[in-house]
Structures are given as C-alpha cells and as structure tokens.
C-alpha cells in the first residue's frame, strides 16, 4: 500500500514537472484579469460580476479586482495580474492617463489589453475598447431635455444648470460633447439660459464623479442664483451618482412641491436608487447601459484574442487615445424613465420588482 502511494506521488510529481498535468497548467493559461474602479457605484459591481460569471461559463479563470477609486491601488493590482501571467487584462480605468507604464509591462509580457467602458489614454498598448456610444449618451440626455421643455416649439426662455463628469475620465468629455451638441444652439439663441453662467467643462466638472461634491455645487448654485424664487427648469447631470447629489440638494432647498417642482434632471446607469428616484418623480430619466450586453461583448473579444484572431469591432475612427485610434465596439445606449422602466428594466430581468422597492 505504502509503495503504491509513493509510486503515485512520484508519477504525479513527474507529470506536473513535465507540464503534462493539464489541470494545473490550464489554471494559468486561462487566467483573465478584470480590473474595476470601485465597488462604491452599483454599476461597477454589476460589470465585474457579469464579466466574471460570463468568463467562467466559458471556462476561464478570473482575477477580479476593485481599486476603491485609488489610482495606485489599480496600478498595483494590474502589476499583480501581470506577475500571475494573465493572458488578457480587461481594465475599467480610474485615471485613463495613469496606466502608460504598467501597460508597457503588460505588452512586454505579451498580455493583451481591453479598455472596458473608459478609454485608456496615452498608450499604444491598448488593443481594443468596448463601451457604450458615449457621445450618443449625451445626445440622448440633451434630446430628453429638449423634448420635456418643448424647446422646439415653446418660446421660453428656460433656466438650466449644467454638470459634467470627472475630468480624468475620457468619457466625461464625450457625454458633455453629445449633450451640448443639442443644448448649445438653444443657449446661443437665448431660449435656454444658464443663470450661473457656468458652462465651461472645467467649471462644471465633478472630480471622481462624487455625489457629495455634486450636492455641494448644487447647494451653491441654488443659494447664489435661485434664492429669489427664480425657476429652475432643467439640470443636465451626466450620470446617476451626480444626479443623486443634485436631487438631495434640491430636496433640502424645498423642491418637489406644487409651487417648486423638480426640474428635469438627467442621469445615466439606472442605479437602483436612481430608478426609485424616477418612480418618485425626483429624477426624470437615466440612460440604460445594460451591463450584460457590454460584458458579453468583452467576453467575445477575449475569446477572439485567446484564439489568436481579431476581435469584433464596429468603430475604428472615434476613439483616439492620444497615440492611436483604438479599435472599438460601441454598444447602443437607450434611456429609461417612469414610462418605460418596467419594460426595459424589469421585463428584461435586469431588476426584480423587489429591487425597486423604496
Ligand atoms: C461611466 C458611467 C459612470 C461613470 C462614473 C463613466 O466612465 O461610463 O457609466 O456613471 O463613469 O462611474
């Protein structure tokens, strides 16, 4: 018996040393690194969980990491993934311009890189980019305001305040560009007025997409420009984390009554708290970017890369990261509001009714 055991151990050792022990080998050969920015926003938790589940379904091992919105933590996590010999890195960056050095290391190790949702800037080592059409996100938000205020037909003027996302996130410029492509002509014509006169991206941007900072800026705007009873008709908010702060500020200032109704407020991500705010008539709309669609697209990209093939893309001319145009796959965003959220979010299985209980 003892002899048998020793013999078995010797055979196992020999197999693993010669690389024939497939199971152990497979572990490394199939490892995919997924680096997400933070767990503090619902969408990234969903993105991470969807990616992991879908990759595991296809037989990959997944190293999923969240970096607490801290750039150095994300760099360290990527370095670990390189050391562990991940074959592909899927990265939703925190600061799109801070990864040049670590991506150089990835390339030296023949690791392919997919930028997830946010473009990674200033590096030739970004192989693919998968995202929702970010300019279109802004266009839909702008058009929603245009429609709800009836800007095409009503004389106005209407008062609006503008917010933008984090300056270190390339997406923020596209969201703003898309929305302003619709709203700017009305501002030029005087049908839309920005009483604060704050329209420059750098002035209206909220670093780190922080809800509390958006709330503080809205507090200041209300105090400085709306204290005398001036009506606020719309607030352009690029996403849900900003919209939550804006709504809180407005509520504290007494908005949400017949005399002082909530303005039209836009958003993005359809986070649960924001869908509830839509049901309550506090937020008007939110762009729905089905994270299942994006994850499925990225899994297709990973599969193609692992087979040594070109990954599927549908855009090669929009996303220049400062060094090159990154081959991209753009998914189509849509919007949810109180009229269609059931069909879009519940019937599609994205949320259950219970998820959206107050
Ligand atoms: C994403 C948005 C998200 C924002 C804040 C952007 O890059 O595209 O969906 O709301 O980051 O996390």
Short mmCIF file of N, CA and C in Angstrom, two decimals, residues 275-348:
data_model
loop_
_atom_site.label_atom_id
_atom_site.label_comp_id
_atom_site.label_asym_id
_atom_site.label_seq_id
_atom_site.Cartn_x
_atom_site.Cartn_y
_atom_site.Cartn_z
N UNK A 275 -33.46 54.77 -10.04
CA UNK A 275 -34.73 54.32 -10.63
C UNK A 275 -35.85 54.61 -9.63
N UNK A 276 -35.57 54.37 -8.36
CA UNK A 276 -36.56 54.68 -7.32
C UNK A 276 -36.85 56.19 -7.33
N UNK A 277 -35.80 57.00 -7.48
CA UNK A 277 -35.99 58.46 -7.55
C UNK A 277 -36.83 58.83 -8.78
N UNK A 278 -36.69 58.07 -9.86
CA UNK A 278 -37.52 58.33 -11.06
C UNK A 278 -38.97 57.99 -10.78
N UNK A 279 -39.17 56.86 -10.11
CA UNK A 279 -40.54 56.45 -9.78
C UNK A 279 -41.19 57.51 -8.87
N UNK A 280 -40.38 58.10 -8.01
CA UNK A 280 -40.88 59.13 -7.08
C UNK A 280 -40.99 60.52 -7.71
N UNK A 281 -40.64 60.64 -8.98
CA UNK A 281 -40.76 61.94 -9.64
C UNK A 281 -39.65 62.93 -9.29
N UNK A 282 -38.53 62.42 -8.77
CA UNK A 282 -37.44 63.33 -8.40
C UNK A 282 -36.40 63.45 -9.52
N UNK A 283 -36.03 62.33 -10.10
CA UNK A 283 -35.12 62.34 -11.26
C UNK A 283 -35.97 61.99 -12.49
N UNK A 284 -35.66 62.61 -13.64
CA UNK A 284 -36.56 62.43 -14.79
C UNK A 284 -36.22 61.20 -15.63
N UNK A 285 -34.95 60.98 -15.86
CA UNK A 285 -34.55 59.87 -16.73
C UNK A 285 -33.17 59.39 -16.37
N UNK A 286 -32.83 58.22 -16.87
CA UNK A 286 -31.47 57.72 -16.71
C UNK A 286 -31.13 56.89 -17.94
N UNK A 287 -29.93 57.09 -18.46
CA UNK A 287 -29.50 56.28 -19.59
C UNK A 287 -29.33 54.84 -19.10
N UNK A 288 -29.86 53.90 -19.86
CA UNK A 288 -29.73 52.49 -19.51
C UNK A 288 -28.64 51.86 -20.36
N UNK A 289 -27.56 51.48 -19.69
CA UNK A 289 -26.47 50.79 -20.38
C UNK A 289 -26.46 49.37 -19.80
N UNK A 290 -27.07 48.46 -20.51
CA UNK A 290 -27.21 47.10 -19.98
C UNK A 290 -25.82 46.46 -19.84
N UNK A 291 -25.39 46.33 -18.60
CA UNK A 291 -24.03 45.84 -18.36
C UNK A 291 -23.86 44.39 -18.86
N UNK A 292 -24.99 43.68 -19.00
CA UNK A 292 -24.91 42.31 -19.53
C UNK A 292 -24.45 42.33 -20.98
N UNK A 293 -24.93 43.34 -21.73
CA UNK A 293 -24.56 43.45 -23.15
C UNK A 293 -23.07 43.74 -23.29
N UNK A 294 -22.59 44.69 -22.47
CA UNK A 294 -21.17 45.07 -22.56
C UNK A 294 -20.28 43.89 -22.15
N UNK A 295 -20.67 43.21 -21.06
CA UNK A 295 -19.87 42.06 -20.61
C UNK A 295 -19.82 40.99 -21.70
N UNK A 296 -20.96 40.72 -22.34
CA UNK A 296 -21.00 39.69 -23.39
C UNK A 296 -20.06 40.08 -24.54
N UNK A 297 -20.06 41.36 -24.88
CA UNK A 297 -19.22 41.85 -25.97
C UNK A 297 -17.74 41.64 -25.63
N UNK A 298 -17.40 41.96 -24.38
CA UNK A 298 -15.99 41.84 -23.97
C UNK A 298 -15.57 40.37 -23.91
N UNK A 299 -16.49 39.51 -23.49
CA UNK A 299 -16.17 38.08 -23.48
C UNK A 299 -15.88 37.61 -24.91
N UNK A 300 -16.67 38.09 -25.89
CA UNK A 300 -16.39 37.74 -27.30
C UNK A 300 -14.99 38.21 -27.70
N UNK A 301 -14.64 39.42 -27.24
CA UNK A 301 -13.30 39.94 -27.56
C UNK A 301 -12.22 39.04 -26.96
N UNK A 302 -12.42 38.67 -25.69
CA UNK A 302 -11.43 37.82 -25.01
C UNK A 302 -11.28 36.51 -25.77
N UNK A 303 -12.40 35.92 -26.16
CA UNK A 303 -12.36 34.63 -26.86
C UNK A 303 -11.57 34.74 -28.17
N UNK A 304 -11.83 35.83 -28.91
CA UNK A 304 -11.13 36.01 -30.18
C UNK A 304 -9.63 36.14 -29.93
N UNK A 305 -9.27 36.96 -28.93
CA UNK A 305 -7.85 37.16 -28.61
C UNK A 305 -7.20 35.82 -28.24
N UNK A 306 -7.89 35.03 -27.41
CA UNK A 306 -7.32 33.76 -26.96
C UNK A 306 -7.14 32.78 -28.12
N UNK A 307 -7.98 32.96 -29.16
CA UNK A 307 -7.82 32.07 -30.34
C UNK A 307 -6.81 32.64 -31.33
N UNK A 308 -6.25 33.81 -30.97
CA UNK A 308 -5.29 34.44 -31.87
C UNK A 308 -5.95 35.13 -33.05
N UNK A 309 -7.25 35.44 -32.90
CA UNK A 309 -7.97 36.10 -34.00
C UNK A 309 -8.18 37.58 -33.69
N UNK A 310 -8.63 38.33 -34.71
CA UNK A 310 -9.01 39.73 -34.50
C UNK A 310 -10.34 39.75 -33.74
N UNK A 311 -10.48 40.67 -32.80
CA UNK A 311 -11.75 40.75 -32.06
C UNK A 311 -12.76 41.57 -32.86
N UNK A 312 -14.06 41.31 -32.67
CA UNK A 312 -15.09 42.05 -33.40
C UNK A 312 -15.15 43.52 -32.96
N UNK A 313 -15.13 44.44 -33.92
CA UNK A 313 -15.25 45.88 -33.61
C UNK A 313 -16.25 46.51 -34.59
N UNK A 314 -16.80 47.66 -34.24
CA UNK A 314 -17.69 48.35 -35.18
C UNK A 314 -17.34 49.83 -35.33
N UNK A 315 -16.16 50.22 -34.80
CA UNK A 315 -15.73 51.62 -34.92
C UNK A 315 -14.20 51.67 -34.83
N UNK A 316 -13.62 52.34 -35.81
CA UNK A 316 -12.15 52.47 -35.75
C UNK A 316 -11.73 53.93 -35.91
N UNK A 317 -12.71 54.85 -35.86
CA UNK A 317 -12.38 56.24 -36.18
C UNK A 317 -12.74 57.25 -35.10
N UNK A 318 -13.27 56.79 -33.98
CA UNK A 318 -13.77 57.76 -32.99
C UNK A 318 -12.83 57.93 -31.80
N UNK A 319 -12.28 56.82 -31.32
CA UNK A 319 -11.59 56.88 -30.03
C UNK A 319 -10.07 56.90 -30.20
N UNK A 320 -9.54 58.14 -30.29
CA UNK A 320 -8.11 58.33 -30.37
C UNK A 320 -7.62 58.55 -28.95
N UNK A 321 -6.66 57.73 -28.51
CA UNK A 321 -6.22 57.86 -27.11
C UNK A 321 -4.96 58.72 -26.97
N UNK A 322 -4.68 59.50 -28.02
CA UNK A 322 -3.51 60.38 -27.97
C UNK A 322 -2.34 59.76 -28.70
N UNK A 323 -2.38 58.45 -28.91
CA UNK A 323 -1.31 57.75 -29.60
C UNK A 323 -1.84 57.08 -30.86
N UNK A 324 -3.07 56.56 -30.75
CA UNK A 324 -3.65 55.85 -31.90
C UNK A 324 -5.17 55.79 -31.77
N UNK A 325 -5.83 55.46 -32.87
CA UNK A 325 -7.26 55.16 -32.81
C UNK A 325 -7.40 53.73 -32.32
N UNK A 326 -8.12 53.54 -31.23
CA UNK A 326 -8.25 52.20 -30.67
C UNK A 326 -9.49 51.53 -31.30
N UNK A 327 -9.31 50.34 -31.89
CA UNK A 327 -10.45 49.63 -32.46
C UNK A 327 -11.50 49.38 -31.38
N UNK A 328 -12.73 49.78 -31.66
CA UNK A 328 -13.73 49.81 -30.59
C UNK A 328 -15.00 49.06 -30.97
N UNK A 329 -15.67 48.58 -29.97
CA UNK A 329 -17.04 48.12 -30.18
C UNK A 329 -17.94 49.00 -29.34
N UNK A 330 -18.86 49.71 -30.01
CA UNK A 330 -19.77 50.61 -29.31
C UNK A 330 -21.15 49.98 -29.21
N UNK A 331 -21.61 49.78 -27.98
CA UNK A 331 -22.98 49.28 -27.77
C UNK A 331 -23.92 50.48 -27.75
N UNK A 332 -25.20 50.19 -27.99
CA UNK A 332 -26.15 51.28 -28.12
C UNK A 332 -26.85 51.60 -26.79
N UNK A 333 -26.76 52.86 -26.35
CA UNK A 333 -27.47 53.21 -25.11
C UNK A 333 -28.93 53.58 -25.40
N UNK A 334 -29.79 53.41 -24.42
CA UNK A 334 -31.18 53.87 -24.54
C UNK A 334 -31.51 54.59 -23.24
N UNK A 335 -32.68 55.22 -23.15
CA UNK A 335 -33.00 55.84 -21.86
C UNK A 335 -34.21 55.19 -21.22
N UNK A 336 -34.19 55.21 -19.89
CA UNK A 336 -35.35 54.76 -19.12
C UNK A 336 -35.95 55.96 -18.43
N UNK A 337 -37.26 56.00 -18.35
CA UNK A 337 -37.92 56.98 -17.48
C UNK A 337 -39.14 56.29 -16.88
N UNK A 338 -39.98 57.09 -16.23
CA UNK A 338 -41.07 56.48 -15.48
C UNK A 338 -42.04 55.73 -16.41
N UNK A 339 -42.06 56.09 -17.68
CA UNK A 339 -43.00 55.46 -18.61
C UNK A 339 -42.53 54.11 -19.15
N UNK A 340 -41.24 53.90 -19.23
CA UNK A 340 -40.80 52.65 -19.88
C UNK A 340 -39.91 51.77 -18.99
N UNK A 341 -39.68 52.21 -17.73
CA UNK A 341 -38.69 51.47 -16.93
C UNK A 341 -39.11 50.02 -16.68
N UNK A 342 -40.44 49.77 -16.59
CA UNK A 342 -40.87 48.40 -16.28
C UNK A 342 -40.46 47.44 -17.39
N UNK A 343 -40.76 47.88 -18.61
CA UNK A 343 -40.44 47.05 -19.77
C UNK A 343 -38.92 46.85 -19.91
N UNK A 344 -38.22 47.98 -19.75
CA UNK A 344 -36.78 47.97 -20.00
C UNK A 344 -35.99 47.27 -18.90
N UNK A 345 -36.38 47.53 -17.65
CA UNK A 345 -35.54 47.08 -16.54
C UNK A 345 -36.09 45.83 -15.84
N UNK A 346 -37.42 45.70 -15.79
CA UNK A 346 -37.96 44.56 -15.05
C UNK A 346 -38.25 43.41 -16.00
N UNK A 347 -38.98 43.69 -17.08
CA UNK A 347 -39.32 42.60 -18.02
C UNK A 347 -38.05 41.97 -18.61
N UNK A 348 -36.99 42.76 -18.73
CA UNK A 348 -35.75 42.21 -19.31
C UNK A 348 -34.95 41.42 -18.28
#
